[in-house]
Amino acid sequence: MARAYGGIATVERLALRRRRKAPGDARRGRPCAFPGTDAGRRGPRGARRGRVFPGLAADGPALRGRRRRCGSGGGGARWRVRPSACEREHRSMDMGNQHPSISRLQEIQREVKGIEPQVVGFSGLSDDKNYKRLERILTKQLFEIDSVDTEGKGDIQQARKRAAQETERLLKELEQNANHPHRIEVQNIFKEAQALVKEKIVPFYSGGNCVTDEFEEGIQDIILRLTHVKTGGKISLRKARYRTLTKICAVQEIIEDCMKKQPSLPLSEDVHPSVAKINSVMCEVNKARGTLIALLMGVDSSETCRHLSCVLSGLIADLDALDVCGRTEIRNYRREVVEDINKLLKYLDLEEEADSTHAFDLGQNHSIIKIENVLKRMREIKNELLRAQSPPELYLRAKTELQGLIGQLDEVSLEKNPCIREARRRAVIEVQTLITYLDLKEALEKRKLFPCEENPPHKAVWEILGNLSEILGEVLSFGGNRTDKNYIRLEELLTKQLLALDAVDPQGEEKGKAARRQAVKLAQSILSYLDMKSDEWEY
């Protein structure tokens, strides 16, 4: 036992003598593998074999494998640890010695990262209050970054540069969201809706004439144009389109409810004293309905949603305070008026819901998912038919399954969303076009199997139908846009077939006229289908 400890003491004394001669880290007092020696000097035999001796520290994982041999002396080889710059930075951070400028830059970056979701999801314009607020916050952070003193150190300069670039990127994205061409398109369409409401609806609730068919057609056209605005998958554009559509559809729904509802009320005031109060409340509700439409469309700046909500809540409180004395007809009258008020209150929450909901992301909508599944199966059937060697054997089974897919599309819930309605309409057209292709192929096959005598006009129509069948097969496989050469070629082919049909003279025969008319209708439907496939619509 004495020899063992004596051996260790001898090693330490030798190391102390060598330390007086050794330059470098050992004399500067830096941590070493053995107390009193420079970093990495060989220890006793037991230490070299991996055993740990009392008073001796083993190398950590960060130091292993990065020793450089410095030379040899009388006491053997010497090794020196050279930690990397990254390790030195981590060590200083672990020791709590991080530079104050770096800490401040990291704090600013965390604040900028916190408002990034608001910038990405911003769906307003450059004159909105929220835009100015976000712009002010980001500009302030830029000033804070510029005020950080780098003290001429390269790592701090790089950190400040990265923080400034990230903040400037968010500022640029905010500006792009507010001034995107499609965002401006949405706003221009909304302005058209505002003008229509101001011209047709505001006078209606001020005692003017009834709502005209012109207004209903105009609103439908505006909704359809909004559904065709391209968003490119950008959250800001999707939110802007969703919010605008929600407001216009809400106005349309309010007006339709008002026009379709023909109650047997109001009751006569002679029935009960409470009836007079309910009648007066109902008049106030009609006025509030016009005010709500003006608020949703932004054509009335003298009213606020909060004030209107308080007014409607007060009307409900007045109705609740009435004593109907168990009269069923009066109770039902009051319930109808309360339901009307609750509907109006629901529309007042649209702005708040648009900011908090993810309903604008229709990719997660159950109805859209169902439509996509139907389209996926339809494409599988189409590819199977177009690749089949003997497709007539598949016609009956394919048509039966396609009819079932149309039944599934009829069951899709529209959720009062015009985008879902448009997606379902397009899916129905896709499936019906494939069924038309099968019907046309079947008719042509039967004509080949059972030839009969035909007059020249009828025969010319059948030849054109054969050409349309080939073109429709190409259109079904087409997947490009209107700038593709293939689109231009298909459009020219269909136009030629229409011109050929115009040149057919039925010679006064009704059967020939009907055949030509059906062929023209088919060619026009194929052309419309080609336009629909190439317009790059998205929900």
Coordinates of C-alpha atoms in Angstrom, one line a residue:
M1 CA 0.0 0.0 0.0
A2 CA 2.8 2.4 0.9
R3 CA 4.5 1.7 -2.4
A4 CA 1.3 2.5 -4.3
Y5 CA 0.9 5.9 -2.7
G6 CA 4.6 6.5 -2.9
G7 CA 4.5 5.8 -6.6
I8 CA 1.8 8.4 -7.1
A9 CA 3.7 11.0 -5.0
T10 CA 6.8 10.4 -7.1
V11 CA 4.8 11.0 -10.3
E12 CA 3.5 14.3 -8.9
R13 CA 7.0 15.4 -7.8
L14 CA 8.3 14.6 -11.2
A15 CA 5.5 16.5 -12.8
L16 CA 6.1 19.5 -10.6
R17 CA 9.7 19.6 -11.7
R18 CA 8.8 19.4 -15.3
R19 CA 6.2 22.1 -14.9
R20 CA 8.8 24.6 -14.0
K21 CA 10.5 24.0 -17.3
A22 CA 7.3 23.5 -19.5
P23 CA 6.0 26.5 -21.3
G24 CA 2.4 27.0 -22.4
D25 CA -0.8 26.2 -20.6
A26 CA 0.7 24.5 -17.6
R27 CA 2.6 27.7 -16.5
R28 CA -0.5 29.8 -17.2
G29 CA -2.5 27.9 -14.6
R30 CA -5.0 26.4 -17.0
P31 CA -6.8 23.1 -16.1
C32 CA -4.7 20.0 -16.8
A33 CA -5.4 16.3 -16.9
F34 CA -3.1 15.8 -13.8
P35 CA -2.9 18.3 -11.0
G36 CA 0.2 20.3 -11.2
T37 CA 1.0 19.3 -14.8
D38 CA 0.2 20.7 -18.3
A39 CA -2.8 19.3 -20.1
G40 CA -2.6 15.8 -21.3
R41 CA 0.8 14.8 -19.9
R42 CA 1.3 11.1 -19.5
G43 CA 0.4 9.8 -16.1
P44 CA 1.5 6.7 -14.3
R45 CA 1.1 3.2 -15.7
G46 CA -2.3 2.7 -14.1
A47 CA -3.6 6.0 -15.6
R48 CA -2.4 5.0 -19.0
R49 CA -4.4 1.8 -18.7
G50 CA -7.6 3.7 -17.9
R51 CA -7.6 3.5 -14.1
V52 CA -8.5 6.6 -12.1
F53 CA -6.2 7.5 -9.3
P54 CA -7.2 9.7 -6.3
G55 CA -6.6 13.3 -7.0
L56 CA -6.4 12.8 -10.8
A57 CA -9.1 14.0 -13.2
A58 CA -10.0 12.1 -16.4
D59 CA -10.5 13.8 -19.7
G60 CA -14.0 14.7 -20.7
P61 CA -15.6 13.6 -24.0
A62 CA -15.0 17.1 -25.5
L63 CA -11.3 16.8 -25.0
R64 CA -10.8 13.2 -26.3
G65 CA -9.3 12.8 -29.8
R66 CA -8.2 16.4 -30.2
R67 CA -4.7 16.4 -28.7
R68 CA -1.7 17.5 -30.6
R69 CA 1.7 16.2 -29.9
C70 CA 4.0 19.1 -29.1
G71 CA 7.4 17.4 -28.9
S72 CA 9.5 15.2 -26.6
G73 CA 11.6 16.0 -23.6
G74 CA 13.4 14.2 -21.0
G75 CA 10.2 13.1 -19.3
G76 CA 8.6 11.7 -22.5
A77 CA 6.0 13.1 -24.9
R78 CA 3.9 16.1 -24.0
W79 CA 0.3 16.6 -25.3
R80 CA -1.7 19.8 -25.4
V81 CA -5.5 20.2 -25.7
R82 CA -6.6 22.8 -28.3
P83 CA -10.4 23.3 -28.0
S84 CA -12.2 24.6 -31.0
A85 CA -13.8 28.1 -31.1
C86 CA -17.3 26.6 -30.9
E87 CA -16.3 24.7 -27.7
R88 CA -14.8 27.9 -26.2
E89 CA -18.1 29.7 -26.9
H90 CA -20.2 27.0 -25.3
R91 CA -17.9 26.9 -22.3
S92 CA -18.2 30.6 -21.8
M93 CA -22.0 30.3 -22.1
D94 CA -22.1 27.4 -19.6
M95 CA -20.1 29.5 -17.2
G96 CA -22.6 32.4 -17.5
N97 CA -20.0 34.6 -19.3
Q98 CA -22.0 35.2 -22.5
H99 CA -21.5 38.7 -23.9
P100 CA -24.3 41.1 -23.1
S101 CA -24.6 42.2 -26.7
I102 CA -25.2 38.6 -27.8
S103 CA -27.8 38.2 -25.0
R104 CA -29.6 41.3 -26.2
L105 CA -29.6 40.2 -29.8
Q106 CA -31.0 36.8 -28.8
E107 CA -33.8 38.5 -26.8
I108 CA -34.7 40.7 -29.8
Q109 CA -34.8 37.7 -32.1
R110 CA -37.2 35.9 -29.7
E111 CA -39.5 38.9 -29.8
V112 CA -39.4 39.0 -33.6
K113 CA -40.1 35.3 -33.8
G114 CA -43.1 35.8 -31.6
I115 CA -44.8 38.1 -34.0
E116 CA -43.9 36.1 -37.2
P117 CA -47.2 34.2 -37.2
Q118 CA -49.1 37.5 -37.2
V119 CA -47.1 38.7 -40.2
V120 CA -47.5 35.4 -42.1
G121 CA -51.3 35.4 -41.5
F122 CA -51.9 39.1 -42.1
S123 CA -54.7 39.4 -44.6
G124 CA -55.5 43.2 -44.5
L125 CA -54.3 46.1 -46.5
S126 CA -51.5 48.7 -46.0
D127 CA -53.9 51.2 -44.4
D128 CA -55.2 48.8 -41.7
K129 CA -54.5 49.5 -38.1
N130 CA -53.0 46.0 -37.6
Y131 CA -50.6 46.6 -40.5
K132 CA -49.3 49.8 -39.0
R133 CA -49.0 48.2 -35.6
L134 CA -46.9 45.3 -37.0
E135 CA -44.8 47.6 -39.1
R136 CA -44.1 49.8 -36.1
I137 CA -43.1 46.9 -33.9
L138 CA -40.7 45.5 -36.6
T139 CA -39.2 48.9 -37.3
K140 CA -38.6 49.4 -33.6
Q141 CA -36.8 46.0 -33.4
L142 CA -34.6 47.1 -36.3
F143 CA -33.6 50.2 -34.3
E144 CA -32.9 48.1 -31.3
I145 CA -30.6 45.8 -33.4
D146 CA -28.7 48.8 -34.8
S147 CA -28.1 50.1 -31.4
V148 CA -26.3 47.0 -30.2
D149 CA -22.6 47.7 -29.8
T150 CA -20.5 45.0 -31.5
E151 CA -17.2 46.3 -29.9
G152 CA -15.5 45.3 -33.2
K153 CA -16.0 41.6 -32.5
G154 CA -16.7 39.5 -35.6
D155 CA -19.1 37.0 -33.8
I156 CA -21.3 39.8 -32.5
Q157 CA -21.3 41.6 -35.9
Q158 CA -22.5 38.4 -37.6
A159 CA -25.2 37.8 -34.9
R160 CA -26.4 41.4 -35.4
K161 CA -26.4 41.0 -39.2
R162 CA -28.5 37.8 -39.0
A163 CA -31.0 39.4 -36.6
A164 CA -31.4 42.4 -38.9
Q165 CA -31.9 40.2 -42.0
E166 CA -34.6 38.2 -40.3
T167 CA -36.5 41.4 -39.2
E168 CA -36.2 42.9 -42.7
R169 CA -37.5 39.7 -44.2
L170 CA -40.6 39.9 -42.1
L171 CA -41.1 43.6 -43.0
K172 CA -40.9 42.7 -46.6
E173 CA -43.3 39.8 -46.2
L174 CA -45.8 42.1 -44.5
E175 CA -45.6 44.6 -47.3
Q176 CA -46.0 41.8 -49.9
N177 CA -49.1 40.4 -48.1
A178 CA -50.8 43.8 -48.1
N179 CA -49.9 44.7 -51.7
H180 CA -50.2 41.3 -53.4
P181 CA -51.9 41.6 -56.8
H182 CA -54.5 39.0 -55.9
R183 CA -55.1 40.7 -52.5
I184 CA -55.9 43.9 -54.5
E185 CA -58.1 41.9 -56.8
V186 CA -60.1 40.6 -53.7
Q187 CA -60.5 44.2 -52.5
N188 CA -61.7 45.5 -55.9
I189 CA -64.3 42.8 -56.0
F190 CA -65.4 43.7 -52.5
K191 CA -65.7 47.3 -53.5
E192 CA -68.1 46.3 -56.3
A193 CA -70.2 44.4 -53.7
Q194 CA -70.2 47.5 -51.4
A195 CA -71.5 49.7 -54.3
L196 CA -74.2 47.1 -55.0
V197 CA -75.3 47.0 -51.4
K198 CA -75.3 50.7 -51.1
E199 CA -77.4 51.1 -54.2
K200 CA -79.9 48.3 -53.7
I201 CA -80.0 47.3 -50.0
V202 CA -79.6 50.3 -47.9
P203 CA -82.6 52.1 -49.5
F204 CA -84.6 48.9 -49.0
Y205 CA -84.2 49.0 -45.2
S206 CA -84.8 52.8 -45.3
G207 CA -88.3 52.2 -46.6
G208 CA -87.5 52.0 -50.3
N209 CA -88.5 49.4 -52.9
C210 CA -88.0 45.6 -52.6
V211 CA -84.9 43.8 -53.4
T212 CA -84.6 43.2 -57.2
D213 CA -83.4 40.2 -59.2
E214 CA -80.6 42.4 -60.5
F215 CA -79.1 42.5 -57.0
E216 CA -79.3 38.7 -56.5
E217 CA -77.6 38.1 -59.9
G218 CA -74.9 40.7 -59.1
I219 CA -74.2 39.1 -55.7
Q220 CA -74.0 35.6 -57.2
D221 CA -71.5 36.9 -59.9
I222 CA -69.4 38.5 -57.2
I223 CA -69.3 35.4 -55.1
L224 CA -68.3 33.3 -58.2
R225 CA -65.5 35.7 -59.1
L226 CA -64.2 35.6 -55.5
T227 CA -64.0 31.8 -55.5
H228 CA -61.8 32.0 -58.7
V229 CA -59.2 34.3 -57.1
K230 CA -56.0 32.4 -57.0
T231 CA -54.2 32.2 -53.6
G232 CA -51.1 30.1 -54.5
G233 CA -51.5 28.5 -51.1
K234 CA -50.6 31.7 -49.2
I235 CA -52.2 31.9 -45.8
S236 CA -52.7 35.6 -46.1
L237 CA -54.5 35.4 -49.4
R238 CA -56.7 32.5 -48.3
K239 CA -57.7 34.4 -45.2
A240 CA -58.5 37.5 -47.2
R241 CA -60.7 35.6 -49.7
Y242 CA -62.4 33.7 -46.9
R243 CA -63.2 36.8 -44.9
T244 CA -64.6 38.6 -47.9
L245 CA -66.7 35.6 -49.0
T246 CA -68.0 35.2 -45.5
K247 CA -69.2 38.8 -45.3
I248 CA -70.9 38.8 -48.7
C249 CA -72.5 35.4 -48.1
A250 CA -73.8 36.6 -44.7
V251 CA -75.4 39.6 -46.4
Q252 CA -77.0 37.3 -49.0
E253 CA -78.3 35.0 -46.3
I254 CA -79.7 37.8 -44.2
I255 CA -81.6 39.2 -47.2
E256 CA -82.8 35.8 -48.3
D257 CA -84.1 35.0 -44.8
C258 CA -85.9 38.3 -44.7
M259 CA -87.5 37.8 -48.2
K260 CA -88.5 34.2 -47.8
K261 CA -89.9 34.6 -44.2
Q262 CA -93.6 35.3 -44.3
P263 CA -94.8 35.0 -40.8
S264 CA -98.3 35.2 -39.6
L265 CA -97.1 37.8 -37.2
P266 CA -97.2 40.5 -35.8
L267 CA -100.2 39.9 -33.6
S268 CA -102.8 42.4 -32.9
E269 CA -102.1 44.6 -29.9
D270 CA -105.6 44.0 -28.7
V271 CA -104.7 40.4 -27.8
H272 CA -102.4 41.3 -24.9
P273 CA -100.5 44.4 -23.6
S274 CA -97.2 42.5 -24.1
V275 CA -97.8 42.3 -27.9
A276 CA -97.3 46.1 -28.3
K277 CA -93.8 45.8 -26.8
I278 CA -92.9 42.7 -28.9
N279 CA -94.1 44.6 -32.1
S280 CA -91.9 47.6 -31.2
V281 CA -88.9 45.3 -30.6
M282 CA -89.5 43.6 -34.0
C283 CA -89.4 47.0 -35.7
E284 CA -86.1 47.7 -34.0
V285 CA -84.8 44.3 -35.1
N286 CA -85.6 45.2 -38.8
K287 CA -83.7 48.4 -38.4
A288 CA -80.8 46.5 -36.8
R289 CA -80.8 44.1 -39.8
G290 CA -80.2 46.9 -42.2
T291 CA -77.5 48.4 -39.9
L292 CA -75.8 45.0 -39.7
I293 CA -75.6 44.7 -43.5
A294 CA -74.1 48.1 -43.7
L295 CA -71.5 47.2 -41.0
L296 CA -70.5 43.9 -42.7
M297 CA -70.0 45.6 -46.0
G298 CA -68.3 48.7 -44.5
V299 CA -70.7 51.2 -45.9
D300 CA -71.7 52.7 -42.5
S301 CA -69.0 54.3 -40.4
S302 CA -71.4 55.8 -37.8
E303 CA -72.1 52.4 -36.1
T304 CA -69.9 49.8 -34.5
C305 CA -70.3 46.1 -34.0
R306 CA -69.9 46.5 -30.2
H307 CA -72.7 49.1 -30.0
L308 CA -75.0 47.0 -32.2
S309 CA -74.4 44.0 -30.1
C310 CA -75.3 45.9 -27.0
V311 CA -78.5 47.1 -28.6
L312 CA -79.6 43.6 -29.7
S313 CA -78.7 42.2 -26.2
G314 CA -80.8 44.9 -24.7
L315 CA -83.8 44.0 -26.9
I316 CA -83.5 40.3 -25.7
A317 CA -83.5 41.5 -22.1
D318 CA -86.6 43.5 -22.8
L319 CA -88.4 40.5 -24.3
D320 CA -87.3 38.3 -21.4
A321 CA -88.8 40.7 -18.9
L322 CA -92.3 40.5 -20.5
D323 CA -95.0 38.6 -18.7
V324 CA -96.9 36.6 -21.3
C325 CA -99.2 35.0 -18.7
G326 CA -99.1 31.5 -20.2
R327 CA -100.4 32.6 -23.6
T328 CA -99.0 30.1 -26.1
E329 CA -99.4 32.3 -29.2
I330 CA -97.7 35.3 -27.5
R331 CA -94.9 33.0 -26.2
N332 CA -94.3 31.7 -29.8
Y333 CA -94.3 35.3 -31.1
R334 CA -91.7 36.3 -28.6
R335 CA -89.6 33.2 -29.4
E336 CA -89.5 34.0 -33.1
V337 CA -88.3 37.5 -32.5
V338 CA -85.7 36.3 -30.1
E339 CA -84.4 33.8 -32.7
D340 CA -84.1 36.6 -35.2
I341 CA -82.0 38.6 -32.8
N342 CA -79.8 35.6 -32.0
K343 CA -79.1 35.1 -35.8
L344 CA -78.1 38.7 -36.1
L345 CA -75.8 38.4 -33.1
K346 CA -74.2 35.4 -34.8
Y347 CA -73.2 37.5 -37.8
L348 CA -71.6 40.0 -35.6
D349 CA -69.0 37.4 -34.5
L350 CA -67.8 36.9 -38.1
E351 CA -64.8 39.2 -37.8
E352 CA -63.6 37.6 -34.6
E353 CA -64.1 34.1 -36.0
A354 CA -62.1 35.0 -39.1
D355 CA -59.1 35.8 -37.0
S356 CA -59.3 32.8 -34.7
T357 CA -60.5 30.0 -37.0
H358 CA -58.7 27.9 -39.6
A359 CA -61.8 27.5 -41.7
F360 CA -60.0 29.3 -44.5
D361 CA -57.8 26.3 -44.9
L362 CA -60.2 24.1 -46.9
G363 CA -57.6 21.4 -47.3
Q364 CA -58.6 20.1 -43.8
N365 CA -62.3 20.5 -44.5
H366 CA -64.3 17.2 -44.3
S367 CA -66.4 18.0 -47.4
I368 CA -63.3 18.9 -49.5
I369 CA -61.6 15.7 -48.3
K370 CA -64.6 13.7 -49.4
I371 CA -64.6 15.4 -52.8
E372 CA -60.8 14.7 -53.2
N373 CA -61.4 11.0 -52.5
V374 CA -64.1 10.9 -55.2
L375 CA -61.8 12.6 -57.7
K376 CA -58.9 10.2 -56.8
R377 CA -61.1 7.2 -57.5
M378 CA -62.4 8.8 -60.7
R379 CA -58.8 9.3 -62.0
E380 CA -58.0 5.7 -61.2
I381 CA -61.0 4.6 -63.3
K382 CA -60.0 7.0 -66.1
N383 CA -56.4 5.8 -66.2
E384 CA -57.6 2.2 -66.3
L385 CA -59.9 2.9 -69.2
L386 CA -57.3 4.8 -71.2
R387 CA -54.6 2.1 -70.8
A388 CA -56.9 -0.9 -71.4
Q389 CA -56.3 -3.1 -74.4
S390 CA -60.0 -3.9 -74.8
P391 CA -61.9 -1.1 -73.0
P392 CA -65.4 -2.2 -74.1
E393 CA -65.3 -5.0 -71.5
L394 CA -64.9 -2.3 -68.7
Y395 CA -67.6 0.1 -69.9
L396 CA -70.5 -1.3 -67.8
R397 CA -68.6 -1.7 -64.6
A398 CA -66.9 1.7 -64.9
K399 CA -70.2 3.5 -65.6
T400 CA -71.9 1.9 -62.6
E401 CA -69.1 2.9 -60.3
L402 CA -69.0 6.5 -61.7
Q403 CA -72.7 6.8 -61.1
G404 CA -72.1 5.8 -57.5
L405 CA -69.4 8.5 -57.3
I406 CA -71.9 11.1 -58.4
G407 CA -74.2 9.9 -55.6
Q408 CA -71.4 10.4 -53.1
L409 CA -70.9 14.0 -54.4
D410 CA -74.6 14.7 -54.0
E411 CA -74.3 13.9 -50.3
V412 CA -71.4 16.3 -49.7
S413 CA -72.3 19.1 -47.2
L414 CA -71.8 22.6 -48.7
E415 CA -71.7 24.2 -45.3
K416 CA -72.9 27.5 -47.0
N417 CA -69.4 27.8 -48.4
P418 CA -69.2 28.9 -52.1
C419 CA -65.7 27.4 -52.5
I420 CA -67.0 24.0 -51.4
R421 CA -70.0 24.4 -53.8
E422 CA -67.6 25.2 -56.6
A423 CA -65.4 22.3 -55.8
R424 CA -68.3 19.9 -55.8
R425 CA -69.6 21.4 -59.1
R426 CA -66.2 20.8 -60.8
A427 CA -66.0 17.3 -59.4
V428 CA -69.5 16.5 -60.8
I429 CA -68.4 17.8 -64.2
E430 CA -65.2 15.7 -64.1
V431 CA -67.2 12.5 -63.4
Q432 CA -70.0 13.3 -65.9
T433 CA -67.5 14.0 -68.7
L434 CA -65.9 10.6 -68.2
I435 CA -69.4 9.0 -68.3
T436 CA -70.1 10.9 -71.6
Y437 CA -66.8 9.6 -73.0
L438 CA -67.9 6.0 -72.2
D439 CA -71.3 6.6 -73.7
L440 CA -69.8 8.0 -76.9
K441 CA -67.3 5.1 -77.2
E442 CA -70.2 2.6 -76.7
A443 CA -72.3 4.2 -79.4
L444 CA -69.4 4.2 -81.8
E445 CA -68.7 0.5 -81.1
K446 CA -72.3 -0.5 -81.7
R447 CA -72.3 1.4 -85.0
K448 CA -69.4 -0.6 -86.1
L449 CA -70.9 -3.9 -85.1
F450 CA -74.3 -3.2 -86.6
P451 CA -73.8 -1.1 -89.7
C452 CA -76.9 0.4 -91.5
E453 CA -77.6 2.6 -94.4
E454 CA -77.3 6.3 -93.6
N455 CA -77.9 9.5 -95.5
P456 CA -74.8 11.7 -96.2
P457 CA -75.5 14.3 -93.5
H458 CA -76.1 11.7 -90.8
K459 CA -72.9 9.9 -91.8
A460 CA -70.9 13.1 -91.7
V461 CA -72.2 13.8 -88.2
W462 CA -71.0 10.3 -87.1
E463 CA -67.6 10.9 -88.5
I464 CA -67.3 14.1 -86.6
L465 CA -68.4 12.3 -83.4
G466 CA -65.6 9.8 -83.9
N467 CA -63.2 12.7 -84.1
L468 CA -64.7 14.2 -81.0
S469 CA -64.2 10.9 -79.2
E470 CA -60.5 10.9 -79.9
I471 CA -60.2 14.5 -78.9
L472 CA -62.1 13.9 -75.7
G473 CA -59.7 11.1 -74.7
E474 CA -56.8 13.6 -75.1
V475 CA -58.7 16.3 -73.1
L476 CA -59.3 13.8 -70.3
S477 CA -55.5 13.2 -70.1
F478 CA -54.6 16.9 -70.4
G479 CA -53.1 18.3 -67.2
G480 CA -51.6 21.7 -68.2
N481 CA -52.6 25.3 -68.3
R482 CA -53.7 27.7 -71.1
T483 CA -50.1 28.6 -72.0
D484 CA -49.3 25.0 -73.0
K485 CA -49.0 24.2 -76.7
N486 CA -51.1 21.1 -76.2
Y487 CA -54.0 23.3 -74.9
I488 CA -53.8 25.5 -78.0
R489 CA -53.7 22.4 -80.3
L490 CA -56.8 20.8 -78.6
E491 CA -58.7 24.1 -78.7
E492 CA -58.0 24.4 -82.5
L493 CA -59.1 20.8 -83.1
L494 CA -62.4 21.4 -81.3
T495 CA -63.0 24.6 -83.2
K496 CA -62.4 22.8 -86.5
Q497 CA -65.0 20.2 -85.5
L498 CA -67.5 22.9 -84.7
L499 CA -66.9 24.5 -88.1
A500 CA -67.3 21.1 -89.7
L501 CA -70.6 20.6 -88.0
D502 CA -71.7 24.0 -89.2
A503 CA -70.9 22.9 -92.7
V504 CA -73.2 19.8 -92.5
D505 CA -76.5 20.4 -94.3
P506 CA -79.2 18.2 -92.8
Q507 CA -81.3 18.8 -95.9
G508 CA -84.4 19.6 -93.9
E509 CA -84.4 16.2 -92.2
E510 CA -85.4 16.4 -88.5
K511 CA -83.3 13.4 -87.5
G512 CA -80.2 15.0 -89.1
K513 CA -80.9 18.3 -87.4
A514 CA -81.2 16.7 -84.0
A515 CA -78.0 14.7 -84.6
R516 CA -76.1 17.8 -85.6
R517 CA -77.5 19.7 -82.7
Q518 CA -76.4 17.1 -80.2
A519 CA -72.9 16.9 -81.8
V520 CA -72.5 20.7 -81.5
K521 CA -73.6 20.6 -77.8
L522 CA -71.0 17.8 -77.2
A523 CA -68.2 19.8 -78.9
Q524 CA -69.1 22.9 -76.9
S525 CA -69.2 20.9 -73.6
I526 CA -65.7 19.4 -74.3
L527 CA -64.4 22.9 -75.0
S528 CA -65.9 24.2 -71.7
Y529 CA -64.4 21.2 -69.9
L530 CA -61.0 21.9 -71.4
D531 CA -61.2 25.5 -70.2
M532 CA -62.2 24.4 -66.7
K533 CA -59.3 22.0 -66.5
S534 CA -56.8 24.6 -67.6
D535 CA -57.9 27.6 -65.4
E536 CA -55.8 26.4 -62.4
W537 CA -58.6 26.8 -59.9
E538 CA -57.9 26.2 -56.2
Y539 CA -60.1 26.1 -53.2

